[in-house]
Tab-separated table of C-alpha atoms in Angstrom:
chain	number	residue	atom	x	y	z
A	1	VAL	CA	7.203	-6.082	3.125
A	2	LEU	CA	7.417	-9.094	5.437
A	3	PRO	CA	9.583	-11.219	3.079
A	4	PHE	CA	12.152	-8.410	2.827
A	5	ILE	CA	12.351	-7.900	6.576
A	6	GLU	CA	12.490	-11.563	7.538
A	7	LYS	CA	15.694	-11.945	5.497
A	8	THR	CA	17.504	-10.009	8.228
A	9	HIS	CA	15.231	-10.115	11.292
A	10	ASP	CA	13.223	-12.866	12.970
A	11	ILE	CA	9.489	-12.249	12.843
A	12	GLY	CA	7.168	-13.901	15.335
A	13	PRO	CA	5.553	-13.733	18.754
A	14	GLY	CA	7.212	-11.081	20.863
A	15	THR	CA	8.283	-8.964	17.884
A	16	ALA	CA	7.142	-5.375	18.291
A	17	VAL	CA	6.351	-3.640	14.989
A	18	PHE	CA	5.675	0.084	14.458
A	19	GLU	CA	4.368	1.420	11.148
A	20	VAL	CA	4.606	5.142	10.474
A	21	GLY	CA	1.983	6.274	7.966
A	22	THR	CA	-0.078	3.138	8.436
A	23	ALA	CA	-3.101	4.398	6.447
A	24	GLU	CA	-5.617	1.520	6.539
A	25	GLY	CA	-3.209	-0.822	8.359
A	26	GLY	CA	-2.916	-3.482	5.660
A	27	VAL	CA	0.874	-3.720	5.856
A	28	LEU	CA	0.648	-4.703	9.532
A	29	LEU	CA	-1.775	-7.590	9.035
A	30	PRO	CA	0.827	-10.228	8.000
A	31	PHE	CA	2.911	-9.294	11.050
A	32	MET	CA	-0.088	-9.765	13.337
A	33	GLU	CA	-0.739	-13.136	11.690
A	34	ARG	CA	2.806	-14.111	12.740
A	35	GLY	CA	2.067	-13.161	16.358
A	36	CYS	CA	3.717	-9.730	16.410
A	37	THR	CA	2.306	-6.860	18.430
A	38	CYS	CA	1.816	-3.819	16.241
A	39	LEU	CA	1.354	-0.083	16.426
A	40	GLY	CA	0.104	1.872	13.427
A	41	VAL	CA	0.263	5.668	13.379
A	42	ASP	CA	-1.049	8.090	10.792
A	43	LEU	CA	-1.725	11.823	10.712
A	44	ALA	CA	-4.989	11.394	8.771
A	45	PRO	CA	-7.918	10.647	11.103
A	46	GLU	CA	-10.048	9.274	8.261
A	47	ARG	CA	-7.347	6.695	7.429
A	48	ILE	CA	-7.132	5.569	11.062
A	49	GLU	CA	-10.926	5.222	11.195
A	50	LEU	CA	-10.814	3.002	8.097
A	51	ALA	CA	-8.013	0.957	9.678
A	52	LYS	CA	-10.094	0.484	12.819
A	53	GLY	CA	-12.877	-0.954	10.670
A	54	PHE	CA	-10.592	-3.220	8.643
A	55	LEU	CA	-8.690	-4.435	11.712
A	56	ALA	CA	-11.601	-4.602	14.172
A	57	ASN	CA	-10.907	-8.238	15.126
A	58	GLU	CA	-7.194	-7.597	15.609
A	59	LEU	CA	-7.931	-4.498	17.722
A	60	ALA	CA	-10.352	-6.474	19.888
A	61	ALA	CA	-7.712	-9.199	20.343
A	62	GLY	CA	-5.093	-6.641	21.405
A	63	LYS	CA	-2.801	-7.428	18.472
A	64	VAL	CA	-2.657	-3.846	17.217
A	65	GLU	CA	-2.977	-0.304	18.459
A	66	LEU	CA	-3.903	2.443	16.007
A	67	ARG	CA	-3.245	6.121	16.681
A	68	CYS	CA	-3.833	9.366	14.881
A	69	GLN	CA	-0.868	11.233	16.291
A	70	ASN	CA	2.323	13.032	15.354
A	71	ILE	CA	5.321	10.953	16.416
A	72	TYR	CA	7.144	14.184	17.289
A	73	ASP	CA	4.699	14.730	20.175
A	74	ALA	CA	6.557	14.566	23.502
A	75	ASP	CA	4.056	12.122	25.000
A	76	PHE	CA	4.412	9.799	22.008
A	77	LEU	CA	8.193	9.750	22.391
A	78	ALA	CA	7.915	9.204	26.153
A	79	THR	CA	5.479	6.317	25.685
A	80	PHE	CA	7.218	4.484	22.843
A	81	SER	CA	10.918	5.250	23.187
A	82	GLY	CA	12.999	2.076	22.710
A	83	LYS	CA	9.957	-0.190	22.254
A	84	PHE	CA	10.201	-1.585	18.717
A	85	ASP	CA	12.131	-4.311	16.956
A	86	ILE	CA	10.962	-3.145	13.536
A	87	ILE	CA	9.805	0.195	12.178
A	88	ILE	CA	8.129	0.272	8.763
A	89	LEU	CA	7.729	3.220	6.415
A	90	LYS	CA	6.205	2.004	3.162
A	91	ASP	CA	5.501	4.775	0.666
A	92	VAL	CA	5.836	7.358	3.444
A	93	ILE	CA	9.311	8.925	3.524
A	94	GLU	CA	8.677	10.787	0.266
A	95	HIS	CA	5.845	12.655	2.036
A	96	VAL	CA	7.895	13.681	5.071
A	97	PRO	CA	9.458	17.144	5.192
A	98	GLU	CA	12.887	17.574	6.793
A	99	GLN	CA	13.893	13.966	6.153
A	100	GLU	CA	17.400	14.723	7.476
A	101	LYS	CA	15.813	15.378	10.891
A	102	PHE	CA	13.156	12.668	10.662
A	103	VAL	CA	15.277	9.609	9.840
A	104	PRO	CA	17.628	9.908	12.833
A	105	TYR	CA	14.628	10.706	15.070
A	106	LEU	CA	13.183	7.270	14.273
A	107	LYS	CA	16.120	5.650	16.088
A	108	ASN	CA	14.533	6.804	19.362
A	109	PHE	CA	11.853	4.134	18.961
A	110	LEU	CA	14.128	1.174	18.214
A	111	LYS	CA	15.231	-1.499	20.634
A	112	PRO	CA	18.920	-2.427	20.434
A	113	GLY	CA	19.384	-4.417	17.221
A	114	GLY	CA	16.148	-3.057	15.772
A	115	GLN	CA	15.656	-2.289	12.104
A	116	ILE	CA	13.844	0.280	9.991
A	117	PHE	CA	12.318	-0.742	6.660
A	118	PHE	CA	11.916	2.002	4.062
A	119	GLY	CA	10.097	1.388	0.808
A	120	PHE	CA	9.533	4.327	-1.517
A	121	PRO	CA	9.422	5.318	-5.173
A	122	PRO	CA	12.631	7.236	-5.881
A	123	TRP	CA	12.133	10.668	-7.411
A	124	TYR	CA	13.945	9.838	-10.639
A	125	MET	CA	11.741	7.041	-11.887
A	126	PRO	CA	8.779	7.222	-14.274
A	127	PHE	CA	6.204	7.581	-11.477
A	128	GLY	CA	8.406	8.966	-8.697
A	129	GLY	CA	6.006	11.862	-8.234
A	130	HIS	CA	3.038	9.574	-7.392
A	131	GLN	CA	1.125	10.939	-10.370
A	132	GLN	CA	-0.562	7.534	-10.678
A	133	VAL	CA	-2.931	8.715	-7.900
A	134	CYS	CA	-4.483	11.256	-10.267
A	135	ARG	CA	-8.141	10.680	-11.068
A	136	LYS	CA	-7.894	11.808	-14.680
A	137	LYS	CA	-6.682	8.844	-16.696
A	138	TRP	CA	-4.257	10.582	-19.039
A	139	VAL	CA	-2.329	12.340	-16.253
A	140	SER	CA	-2.266	9.205	-14.088
A	141	VAL	CA	-0.460	7.141	-16.747
A	142	LEU	CA	1.883	9.843	-18.062
A	143	PRO	CA	5.425	9.065	-16.857
A	144	TRP	CA	8.244	11.451	-15.944
A	145	TYR	CA	6.348	14.755	-16.106
A	146	HIS	CA	6.728	15.216	-12.339
A	147	ILE	CA	10.348	16.292	-12.950
A	148	LEU	CA	9.256	19.287	-15.020
A	149	PRO	CA	9.633	22.679	-13.325
A	150	ARG	CA	7.186	22.936	-10.423
A	151	PRO	CA	4.880	25.574	-12.027
A	152	LEU	CA	4.604	23.576	-15.249
A	153	TYR	CA	3.886	20.298	-13.420
A	154	LYS	CA	1.262	21.977	-11.233
A	155	GLY	CA	-0.243	23.666	-14.300
A	156	ILE	CA	-0.662	20.329	-16.078
A	157	LEU	CA	-2.409	18.856	-13.042
A	158	LYS	CA	-4.731	21.867	-12.758
A	159	MET	CA	-5.426	21.870	-16.505
A	160	ALA	CA	-6.381	18.193	-16.267
A	161	GLY	CA	-8.943	19.107	-13.605
A	162	GLU	CA	-7.333	17.308	-10.694
A	163	HIS	CA	-8.797	18.051	-7.270
A	164	ASP	CA	-6.860	20.519	-5.109
A	165	ASN	CA	-6.173	17.827	-2.478
A	166	ILE	CA	-4.390	15.664	-5.035
A	167	VAL	CA	-2.490	18.617	-6.491
A	168	ASN	CA	-1.363	19.652	-3.004
A	169	GLU	CA	-0.248	16.104	-2.157
A	170	LEU	CA	1.747	15.869	-5.377
A	171	MET	CA	3.330	19.278	-4.794
A	172	GLU	CA	4.356	18.064	-1.330
A	173	ILE	CA	6.258	15.226	-2.999
A	174	VAL	CA	7.919	17.722	-5.348
A	175	ASP	CA	9.122	19.594	-2.263
A	176	THR	CA	10.493	16.488	-0.538
A	177	GLN	CA	11.673	14.615	-3.667
A	178	ILE	CA	13.859	11.860	-2.315
A	179	THR	CA	16.334	10.137	-4.583
A	180	ILE	CA	18.121	6.903	-3.751
A	181	GLU	CA	21.393	8.794	-3.438
A	182	ARG	CA	19.941	11.396	-1.085
A	183	PHE	CA	18.247	8.700	0.983
A	184	GLU	CA	21.516	6.776	1.351
A	185	LYS	CA	23.301	9.980	2.378
A	186	ILE	CA	20.654	10.689	5.047
A	187	VAL	CA	20.922	7.124	6.343
A	188	LYS	CA	24.706	7.373	6.588
A	189	GLN	CA	24.591	10.783	8.297
A	190	SER	CA	22.053	9.337	10.761
A	191	GLY	CA	24.487	6.668	11.896
A	192	LEU	CA	22.355	3.928	10.351
A	193	LYS	CA	23.500	1.416	7.772
A	194	VAL	CA	21.771	-0.165	4.804
């Protein structure tokens, strides 16, 4: 992620970085190594706990803050409005419902001249449904079947014996399915530019 961002934004001490959907926090580590101050937020408490273990030294040094919180919370907005030079969403936007509302909302957290980095698998690609996360080998390597009608796709996952948590996560991506074209339209409607 860092090489893409540094093409258009200086990265170094004083740069404030916010990652939405930080999971274990690994994306933030190279930014901390460059002297950035970082905030990682995730809705999954178990992921934040793992991040706290992985980034224990960085937490102790005050290089990163990790929160299990919804960024729509009023206190989150009040605390972090206009604070960040860079916002990162890597493999996250495809999980977010109401993307047309969410993308413009992110602007609240940017400093003037700030940037948002989005990285995601577009819906219309061989593994755009994230089926590679399946635990059963044959369904994890099968491309394109995520674009089948929802009941058929879900039936294949169930037939393969996938755990309900994985099936639910994959059905969430079916519901939000973001294409490159739709993403670009949302960005434009949000007053942002690529």
